[in-house]
XYZ file of C-alpha atoms in Angstrom:
673
model
C 116.197 110.152 37.877
C 115.783 112.791 40.340
C 112.560 111.054 41.256
C 114.272 108.178 42.632
C 116.860 110.228 44.758
C 114.103 112.185 46.279
C 111.935 109.040 46.903
C 114.801 107.279 48.602
C 115.637 110.389 50.831
C 111.808 110.164 52.091
C 112.013 106.568 52.630
C 115.275 106.829 54.459
C 113.805 109.463 56.782
C 110.563 107.173 57.427
C 112.838 104.272 58.105
C 114.581 106.402 60.873
C 111.267 107.498 62.168
C 109.697 104.092 62.318
C 112.400 102.917 64.720
C 110.856 105.020 67.301
C 107.117 104.351 66.550
C 105.217 101.131 66.369
C 103.170 101.689 63.211
C 105.467 101.997 60.276
C 102.607 102.382 57.834
C 101.431 105.520 59.793
C 104.916 107.072 59.173
C 104.971 105.938 55.589
C 101.527 107.686 54.683
C 103.091 110.920 56.091
C 103.725 113.231 52.978
C 102.683 112.352 49.147
C 103.812 108.791 49.223
C 101.061 107.510 47.197
C 101.614 110.054 44.378
C 105.384 109.320 44.444
C 104.596 105.377 44.185
C 102.616 106.056 40.694
C 105.479 108.108 39.449
C 108.206 105.283 40.388
C 106.321 102.550 38.881
C 105.724 104.653 35.584
C 109.435 105.310 35.593
C 110.281 101.708 36.146
C 108.300 100.269 33.274
C 110.570 98.835 30.630
C 109.652 101.290 27.975
C 110.696 104.182 30.261
C 113.625 103.106 31.965
C 115.766 99.846 31.324
C 117.760 98.939 34.454
C 120.657 96.425 34.381
C 122.739 94.971 37.117
C 126.409 95.915 36.912
C 127.353 92.773 39.036
C 126.052 89.342 39.335
C 123.904 90.316 42.094
C 120.442 91.052 40.752
C 118.343 90.718 43.931
C 117.145 94.356 43.857
C 116.066 94.154 40.164
C 114.401 90.730 40.755
C 112.438 92.129 43.855
C 111.566 95.224 41.429
C 110.194 92.829 38.736
C 108.003 91.137 41.449
C 106.704 94.549 42.659
C 105.852 95.396 39.156
C 103.736 92.131 38.653
C 101.727 92.899 41.479
C 101.219 96.616 40.910
C 97.540 96.345 40.379
C 97.021 94.338 43.565
C 94.307 96.019 45.770
C 94.932 93.860 48.878
C 97.278 94.474 51.765
C 99.395 91.482 51.076
C 101.054 89.870 48.062
C 102.746 86.455 47.719
C 106.344 86.106 48.807
C 106.966 83.674 45.878
C 107.943 84.352 42.199
C 106.745 82.873 39.109
C 108.958 79.819 39.572
C 107.698 79.244 42.978
C 110.734 80.364 44.602
C 110.838 82.986 47.678
C 111.760 86.432 46.616
C 115.233 87.125 47.872
C 115.100 90.395 50.216
C 118.385 89.806 51.982
C 119.702 93.025 50.386
C 117.506 95.073 52.793
C 118.264 96.171 56.345
C 116.677 94.393 59.173
C 114.289 97.247 59.806
C 112.881 96.832 56.422
C 112.660 93.207 56.621
C 110.546 93.467 59.803
C 108.331 95.854 58.211
C 107.878 93.779 54.948
C 107.254 90.434 56.872
C 104.267 89.723 58.923
C 104.798 86.652 61.177
C 101.016 85.995 61.094
C 101.062 85.868 57.102
C 103.814 83.218 56.374
C 104.926 83.352 52.533
C 103.451 86.857 51.901
C 104.831 90.439 52.231
C 102.954 93.543 53.205
C 102.589 95.049 49.791
C 103.061 98.796 50.321
C 106.097 98.433 52.809
C 107.691 95.964 49.978
C 107.130 98.394 47.508
C 108.616 101.117 49.493
C 111.741 98.907 50.251
C 112.241 98.063 46.657
C 112.196 101.625 45.360
C 114.536 102.730 48.336
C 117.020 99.990 47.431
C 116.831 100.681 43.667
C 117.708 104.317 44.541
C 120.658 103.353 46.567
C 121.941 100.802 43.842
C 121.591 103.423 41.126
C 123.638 105.879 43.457
C 126.480 103.184 43.878
C 126.422 102.029 40.384
C 125.269 98.668 41.304
C 122.282 99.220 39.003
C 122.689 101.009 35.702
C 120.272 102.659 33.301
C 120.665 101.689 29.640
C 121.296 104.699 27.506
C 121.797 107.105 30.616
C 125.037 109.196 30.864
C 124.772 109.953 34.763
C 123.516 106.311 35.643
C 125.468 104.251 32.908
C 127.498 101.357 33.646
C 130.760 102.885 33.799
C 132.694 99.550 33.326
C 131.367 99.607 29.805
C 133.440 102.684 28.950
C 136.690 100.892 30.096
C 139.107 99.732 27.376
C 139.558 96.008 27.019
C 142.297 94.219 28.958
C 143.810 93.071 25.472
C 144.049 96.853 24.448
C 145.452 97.981 27.775
C 148.224 95.375 27.653
C 149.491 96.974 24.310
C 150.345 100.170 25.869
C 150.666 99.276 29.501
C 154.604 99.302 29.555
C 154.891 102.644 28.239
C 152.145 103.839 30.330
C 153.705 102.726 33.713
C 156.932 104.363 32.868
C 155.083 107.594 31.795
C 153.328 108.051 35.004
C 156.248 106.813 37.102
C 154.920 103.451 38.353
C 157.879 101.511 36.875
C 161.326 102.324 35.698
C 161.989 101.529 31.811
C 163.503 98.338 32.805
C 160.750 97.288 35.317
C 157.696 97.617 32.989
C 158.249 94.002 31.513
C 157.843 92.493 34.763
C 155.258 94.669 36.314
C 152.374 92.202 37.106
C 149.879 91.996 40.017
C 152.578 90.579 42.098
C 154.647 93.356 41.473
C 152.083 96.035 41.891
C 151.134 94.623 45.191
C 154.997 94.355 46.539
C 155.326 97.893 45.436
C 152.319 99.139 47.375
C 153.444 97.104 50.477
C 157.033 98.565 50.234
C 155.824 102.141 50.260
C 153.494 101.851 53.092
C 156.159 99.923 55.278
C 158.867 102.195 54.118
C 156.753 105.354 55.118
C 155.824 103.752 58.552
C 159.185 102.882 59.283
C 160.644 106.115 58.491
C 158.078 107.911 60.602
C 158.687 105.543 63.635
C 162.337 106.110 63.344
C 162.163 109.617 63.133
C 159.704 110.238 65.943
C 161.834 110.597 68.881
C 163.501 113.582 66.958
C 160.267 115.022 65.579
C 159.764 117.887 67.956
C 156.673 118.967 66.173
C 154.589 115.843 66.643
C 153.075 114.415 69.390
C 150.629 111.178 69.354
C 148.290 110.605 72.122
C 148.979 107.024 73.565
C 145.311 106.436 74.364
C 143.531 107.773 71.442
C 146.186 107.740 68.875
C 145.330 111.073 67.591
C 148.431 113.126 66.466
C 148.773 116.735 67.052
C 151.325 119.075 65.425
C 152.814 122.311 66.736
C 151.765 125.276 64.824
C 154.182 126.788 62.387
C 154.945 130.422 62.965
C 156.683 132.198 60.024
C 159.518 134.184 60.405
C 157.804 136.828 58.499
C 159.027 138.881 55.471
C 162.734 139.885 55.626
C 163.556 143.726 55.739
C 165.374 143.555 52.437
C 162.096 141.804 50.810
C 159.781 144.199 52.379
C 161.904 147.006 51.011
C 161.836 145.487 47.530
C 158.216 144.840 47.482
C 157.564 148.536 48.653
C 159.786 149.784 45.830
C 158.106 147.632 43.016
C 154.728 148.609 44.133
C 155.550 152.152 44.369
C 156.887 152.017 40.684
C 154.329 150.046 39.140
C 152.590 151.935 36.272
C 149.195 152.848 36.303
C 147.076 150.470 34.032
C 143.563 149.958 32.868
C 142.075 146.643 32.738
C 141.302 147.227 28.742
C 144.853 148.154 28.289
C 146.161 145.277 29.920
C 143.857 142.894 27.867
C 144.970 144.625 24.666
C 148.560 144.612 25.220
C 148.478 140.766 26.176
C 146.303 140.202 23.114
C 149.248 141.732 20.752
C 152.074 139.978 22.648
C 150.535 136.415 23.208
C 147.961 136.504 20.201
C 145.657 134.372 22.394
C 142.702 136.241 20.646
C 143.308 134.299 17.355
C 141.925 131.323 19.030
C 138.494 132.635 18.844
C 136.118 132.838 15.741
C 132.807 131.629 14.281
C 132.081 127.791 14.714
C 132.660 127.236 10.948
C 136.274 127.823 11.374
C 136.212 130.567 8.773
C 137.945 133.961 9.379
C 135.733 136.307 11.481
C 133.763 138.615 9.570
C 134.413 141.555 11.917
C 136.185 144.923 11.015
C 138.469 144.577 13.886
C 138.355 141.031 15.360
C 141.219 141.891 17.806
C 139.393 144.833 19.290
C 136.138 143.115 19.434
C 137.603 139.895 21.367
C 139.525 142.087 23.709
C 136.365 144.164 24.566
C 134.359 140.964 24.913
C 137.082 139.375 27.158
C 137.183 142.484 29.262
C 133.367 142.698 29.599
C 132.757 139.070 30.158
C 135.794 138.426 32.490
C 134.630 141.209 34.704
C 131.162 139.864 34.712
C 129.703 142.996 33.270
C 126.457 142.153 31.287
C 126.754 143.316 27.579
C 124.213 145.823 27.673
C 125.414 147.624 30.890
C 128.966 147.654 29.622
C 127.921 149.218 26.287
C 126.624 152.038 28.289
C 130.399 152.750 29.296
C 132.278 151.671 26.306
C 132.015 153.837 23.077
C 131.497 152.341 19.693
C 129.936 149.285 20.645
C 126.502 148.049 21.303
C 125.143 145.519 23.757
C 123.633 143.122 21.100
C 127.056 143.197 19.144
C 129.021 142.100 22.373
C 126.246 139.490 23.189
C 126.374 138.118 19.725
C 130.229 137.910 19.624
C 130.381 136.363 23.007
C 127.829 133.725 22.153
C 128.909 132.958 18.422
C 132.756 133.411 18.442
C 133.696 132.070 22.056
C 133.289 128.399 23.197
C 134.678 126.464 26.192
C 136.965 124.862 24.107
C 138.432 127.854 22.726
C 138.553 129.742 25.888
C 140.713 126.877 27.285
C 143.224 127.228 24.310
C 143.638 130.956 25.079
C 143.961 130.366 28.628
C 146.747 127.832 27.783
C 148.428 130.370 25.396
C 148.805 132.869 28.430
C 150.048 129.883 30.802
C 152.853 129.107 28.336
C 153.908 132.599 27.738
C 153.919 133.254 31.588
C 156.034 130.080 31.756
C 158.777 131.478 29.452
C 159.202 134.558 31.726
C 162.331 134.346 33.690
C 160.467 136.216 36.529
C 158.184 133.137 36.873
C 161.333 131.037 38.187
C 161.243 133.125 41.310
C 157.798 131.501 42.034
C 158.256 128.011 41.137
C 159.136 125.562 38.444
C 155.527 124.434 37.311
C 155.853 121.066 38.814
C 153.143 121.769 41.511
C 149.503 123.062 41.520
C 146.946 123.991 44.131
C 143.182 123.069 43.605
C 140.525 124.640 45.519
C 136.914 125.995 44.989
C 135.455 129.559 45.818
C 131.630 130.144 46.211
C 129.895 132.084 43.417
C 126.614 133.526 43.772
C 123.861 132.825 41.233
C 120.253 134.139 41.041
C 117.973 132.336 43.404
C 115.402 131.503 40.760
C 118.292 129.444 38.939
C 117.097 125.816 38.527
C 120.621 124.489 38.925
C 121.569 126.487 42.085
C 121.836 124.581 45.120
C 122.541 125.545 48.776
C 126.408 124.623 49.499
C 126.909 122.524 52.886
C 130.275 124.092 52.643
C 129.674 127.790 52.155
C 126.207 127.749 53.615
C 124.495 129.573 50.688
C 123.183 128.837 47.280
C 125.268 129.276 44.124
C 128.035 127.408 42.348
C 131.587 126.641 42.815
C 134.503 128.394 40.677
C 137.119 125.589 41.043
C 140.823 126.651 40.035
C 143.868 124.532 39.437
C 146.869 127.370 40.380
C 150.349 126.593 39.330
C 153.071 127.280 41.940
C 153.946 130.155 39.543
C 150.757 131.887 40.502
C 148.709 131.349 37.109
C 145.667 129.462 36.708
C 146.005 126.258 34.586
C 142.508 125.308 34.706
C 139.083 126.296 35.857
C 135.637 124.611 36.275
C 132.194 125.840 37.391
C 130.596 123.164 39.371
C 127.185 123.234 41.275
C 127.305 123.159 45.002
C 125.661 120.044 45.295
C 128.451 118.273 43.449
C 131.584 116.629 45.587
C 134.506 119.027 44.728
C 137.209 116.263 44.943
C 136.114 114.709 41.638
C 137.474 117.727 40.100
C 140.935 117.509 41.325
C 142.077 114.983 38.921
C 139.767 116.373 36.046
C 141.510 119.801 35.994
C 144.799 118.039 35.704
C 144.075 115.946 32.848
C 142.192 118.547 30.970
C 145.029 121.107 31.353
C 146.675 121.374 27.765
C 149.257 123.999 28.545
C 152.961 123.244 28.600
C 153.127 123.322 32.209
C 152.213 119.956 33.513
C 152.336 119.535 37.257
C 153.041 116.296 38.910
C 152.343 117.404 42.471
C 148.663 118.368 43.343
C 147.835 120.141 46.881
C 144.344 120.568 48.033
C 142.173 121.458 50.925
C 140.573 118.717 52.895
C 138.086 118.169 50.166
C 140.839 115.929 48.608
C 141.293 113.338 51.397
C 138.997 110.479 49.976
C 140.447 107.104 49.181
C 139.215 107.052 45.660
C 140.743 110.296 44.735
C 144.315 109.162 46.249
C 144.048 105.884 44.346
C 143.471 107.469 41.121
C 145.941 110.073 41.483
C 148.561 107.481 42.235
C 147.647 105.477 39.458
C 147.704 108.261 36.997
C 151.261 109.385 38.297
C 150.178 112.273 40.369
C 151.383 113.079 44.033
C 148.329 114.017 45.953
C 149.279 115.772 49.219
C 146.343 117.713 50.619
C 146.253 120.163 53.648
C 145.450 118.073 56.676
C 143.226 119.871 59.350
C 140.956 117.338 61.299
C 143.290 114.168 62.493
C 140.573 112.958 64.759
C 138.433 111.749 61.659
C 141.416 110.040 59.782
C 142.507 106.430 60.115
C 145.943 105.007 59.490
C 146.075 101.472 58.078
C 148.800 98.720 58.863
C 150.340 96.861 56.092
C 149.490 93.415 58.114
C 147.847 92.379 61.292
C 151.108 91.389 63.031
C 152.835 94.799 62.218
C 153.615 96.701 65.170
C 155.755 100.060 65.785
C 157.790 101.140 68.617
C 156.801 104.916 68.665
C 153.836 105.427 66.370
C 151.779 102.280 66.963
C 149.089 104.277 68.556
C 148.288 105.906 65.193
C 147.069 102.648 63.635
C 144.440 101.970 66.270
C 143.850 98.473 67.990
C 146.245 95.973 66.946
C 145.150 93.428 64.384
C 142.476 95.818 62.904
C 142.752 98.623 60.164
C 144.866 96.310 57.955
C 145.063 96.603 54.109
C 143.528 93.957 51.781
C 146.554 93.453 49.497
C 144.984 90.025 48.423
C 142.152 92.098 47.011
C 144.469 94.770 45.360
C 146.498 91.794 43.664
C 143.172 90.089 42.543
C 141.876 93.248 40.859
C 145.079 94.283 39.351
C 143.760 94.004 35.652
C 140.675 96.021 36.487
C 142.794 98.671 38.169
C 145.173 99.062 35.207
C 142.053 99.026 32.839
C 140.582 102.153 34.737
C 143.906 104.011 34.845
C 144.629 103.746 31.124
C 141.139 104.298 30.026
C 141.092 107.581 32.259
C 144.296 108.650 30.626
C 143.047 107.671 27.167
C 139.754 109.614 27.694
C 137.442 106.546 27.251
C 135.857 107.491 30.755
C 136.291 110.826 32.417
C 137.905 110.966 36.024
C 134.887 112.847 37.535
C 132.481 110.267 36.248
C 134.525 107.557 37.762
C 135.351 109.289 41.104
C 131.490 109.986 41.521
C 130.918 106.246 41.283
C 133.788 105.030 43.241
C 132.761 107.344 46.173
C 129.450 105.767 46.316
C 130.584 102.649 48.476
C 129.351 99.651 46.635
C 129.357 96.582 48.666
C 129.154 94.242 45.525
C 131.804 95.482 43.194
C 135.317 94.300 43.889
C 136.872 97.010 41.771
C 135.431 99.662 44.193
C 136.690 97.798 47.227
C 140.174 97.442 45.354
C 140.147 101.134 44.768
C 139.407 101.784 48.288
C 142.327 99.661 49.344
C 144.788 101.420 47.039
C 143.684 104.703 48.509
C 144.054 103.427 51.907
C 147.638 102.659 51.198
C 148.404 105.818 49.504
C 146.542 108.059 52.020
C 148.411 106.375 54.880
C 151.707 106.970 53.208
C 150.789 110.698 52.556
C 149.558 111.215 56.183
C 152.883 109.784 57.587
C 154.954 111.825 55.256
C 152.966 114.962 56.409
C 153.545 114.193 59.942
C 157.108 113.506 59.641
C 158.268 116.363 57.457
C 157.788 119.868 58.423
C 159.001 121.567 55.472
C 156.511 119.581 53.385
C 153.840 120.797 55.557
C 154.859 124.516 54.957
C 154.907 123.980 51.332
C 151.391 122.430 51.414
C 150.076 125.227 53.460
C 151.817 127.963 51.174
C 150.314 126.371 48.154
C 146.645 126.090 49.468
C 147.132 129.691 50.787
C 148.155 130.806 47.364
C 145.138 129.433 45.534
C 142.973 131.175 48.183
C 144.759 134.367 47.241
C 144.075 133.607 43.672
C 140.309 133.177 44.335
C 140.154 136.577 45.943
C 142.230 138.049 43.025
C 139.970 136.867 40.251
C 136.939 138.021 42.272
C 138.397 141.205 42.448
C 138.512 141.228 38.710
C 135.075 139.862 38.272
C 133.355 142.916 39.991
C 130.450 143.353 37.447
C 126.838 142.476 38.656
C 128.050 142.387 42.426
C 129.694 139.101 41.698
C 126.425 137.232 40.662
C 126.410 134.953 37.798
C 123.574 135.965 35.828
C 123.167 132.843 33.536
C 121.048 129.806 34.141
C 122.574 128.030 31.437
C 125.169 125.672 32.716
C 127.392 125.992 29.606
C 127.250 129.874 30.054
C 128.172 129.450 33.699
C 131.114 127.501 32.755
C 132.097 130.203 30.068
C 131.500 132.910 32.574
C 134.343 131.236 34.768
C 136.569 130.769 31.629
C 136.469 134.427 30.751
C 137.236 135.486 34.270
C 140.219 132.965 34.177
C 141.341 134.339 30.867
C 141.228 137.887 32.157
C 142.833 137.188 35.484
C 145.629 135.310 33.871
C 146.195 138.198 31.302
C 146.564 140.317 34.318
C 148.863 138.008 36.168
C 151.246 137.880 33.065
C 151.075 141.719 32.567
C 151.973 142.224 36.439
C 154.922 139.820 35.954
C 156.240 141.692 32.953
C 155.900 145.075 34.918
C 157.519 143.562 37.855
C 160.425 142.467 35.615
C 160.962 145.522 34.029
C 161.081 147.285 37.382
C 163.661 144.778 38.580
C 165.677 145.631 35.601
C 165.472 149.282 36.480
C 166.428 148.572 39.954
C 169.663 146.504 38.840
C 170.632 149.257 36.550
C 170.468 151.501 39.543
C 172.855 149.404 41.560
C 170.355 147.479 43.770
C 171.355 143.909 44.641
C 168.394 141.593 44.060
C 168.037 138.486 46.263
C 166.009 135.856 44.490
C 164.455 134.948 47.716
C 163.431 138.454 48.255
C 161.880 138.369 44.779
C 160.063 135.252 45.393
C 157.802 137.098 47.987
C 156.654 139.554 45.418
C 153.075 138.467 44.334
C 151.857 139.225 40.875
C 148.482 139.468 42.390
C 149.004 143.351 42.688
C 145.900 145.525 42.301
C 146.687 149.169 43.571
C 147.941 150.333 40.081
C 145.047 148.863 37.851
C 141.899 151.152 37.450
C 138.805 149.285 37.116
C 136.094 151.820 36.924
C 134.955 154.954 35.010
C 134.493 155.265 31.087
C 136.459 152.479 29.461
C 138.503 154.023 26.748
C 139.313 151.992 23.547
C 141.966 153.987 22.414
C 144.524 151.542 23.525
C 143.144 148.856 21.269
C 144.861 150.477 18.272
C 148.250 151.030 20.022
C 150.696 148.048 19.297
C 153.055 148.044 22.060
C 156.830 147.334 21.833
C 157.963 143.592 22.342
C 158.435 142.454 25.875
C 161.705 141.123 27.310
C 161.237 137.723 28.865
C 164.877 137.594 30.255
C 166.070 138.748 33.732
C 169.547 138.839 34.847
C 168.996 137.098 38.239
C 170.222 133.682 39.255
C 167.186 131.803 40.574
C 168.977 128.447 40.996
C 169.147 128.842 44.982
C 165.427 128.616 44.765
C 165.533 125.026 43.270
C 167.619 123.467 45.942
C 166.166 120.078 46.763
C 165.619 120.874 50.546
C 164.286 124.393 50.328
C 160.616 125.014 51.550
C 158.383 127.165 49.204
C 158.542 130.930 49.803
C 156.230 133.617 49.000
C 152.993 132.066 48.511
C 151.862 132.635 51.976
C 152.613 136.342 51.444
C 150.346 136.580 48.437
C 148.104 139.907 48.372
């Protein structure tokens, strides 16, 4: 399928160039178009790829069939009429293409080579948008066929709506298309009315009356309180020196995450010391050291043994389960209450280098260099709930929802913060339908559009935000008409019959034919406008979002500090092994976070015994991303593998309830190391 994508890009460039040159065909001949034409026709043969339209509009496929029938033609022109004597409909093409295909001196004929180029360009575009599918494909399948039938959705819709917060227990019976429409209208009208009423007292917001572009005053943090700084210095001074190997070993004894691993058969591992071997492999792979390099520094193991155990006893599924074990154990620590309650998560990616000869490596537009992206979902308690490894060419936003759905830990957040990657309409729509409150960090307001609930709606103070009156209006009629399809999509994603990443890749594509695409866009416009208005009106909310996104950026730095091996370059070319590398690093990083939290709690107990008064707000500023006490280098002794530690104490005699007050802003995250 990459052939069609590359072919389309060539022709897009040709079409642009042709606008400035008289002879379109001279431009078309530039490059190896003749060779690509043969490849495209070969792929389009029915015995190679079977295309099907996902809507009632089959104009492009009809034109493709016409081009195939005349593939062997040698002349410059072919007939513009099909086998039934009807003119082939090319209204799907742009005006430039139609001018190139039609010759005024040759009525009823197409310029053959121009016609072929136009058809393959349109086919590539329809494959991208999902308006044409490939039978038997995964990437280019008809995603609508993966949705649950409406009759099946109806059976569970009531409980689903209550579960995700779209309806109260008593409301689910009357939740229909009209109810859903009214709910969205009320949400948008309410948010706009509140922002309008609060604008005169909103000292931090200024709206340009000419352009409608809002600007926010920069928030300046008060800085760390002296008492918090003193507590942090004391804790850092008392943190016991640790080795990474020892940290992994003790968490394995305490949490027993190592028991998740074993051979694919499910039988007991035939290893002399499975705990010890799994600890060493987690240490080696989590730090990104190669097994043979690591064996030079670790007595009693060989590179072959480490490689074999990593390949045969560790899978992506089992690594996720072990990560969830550490997340659950961390959530049961009293000290974690100082940092959050687990209801919020921040999602963001960080660039990871790969070898240049990696066939899957792409150059990232965002980071400006080749490699991949480690995409983390980090809880407000500092620990990573889920981690993906994604190619640079993939739109990061599709994984915002996917990580939340794949998180199997007991920590189930309902609010997700993201950077600017999370501002797309489909992501907002799907998050809302799945019961998540998506609130990204907003940076560039000039590129954002606010949508009115109706053409006649006007506001006293904030009307300039919405642009010209009568424009930028939500299509609530379309939303109402597509209610069943929207619910089918939401329930199908929750039930796992279609992945959110597959769906969002398609919904991003901008199909002009499929009404479900358009309905998702309209729902996304409602929710994004509501969230933008909330962001402008609520200064404490902006501080929470900034703190959360700063926190995940700190996690990225911390995890890379731990993954120091091979200069941070991912050596594997296999995408499964690349994903496993990220999971190993997340497992090791979470083990260090958990262990640091225990050490911090033990020091706090000591301080309380010595008569210190511990303010929970001061403790909230102490990040568990501490590194000064950890020894990463040297010979990695394995003597700690045989030392079973005493049980740890999860309790801490500190009252954290003041940190859960409704109007408090998050503290501590922007102070993370």
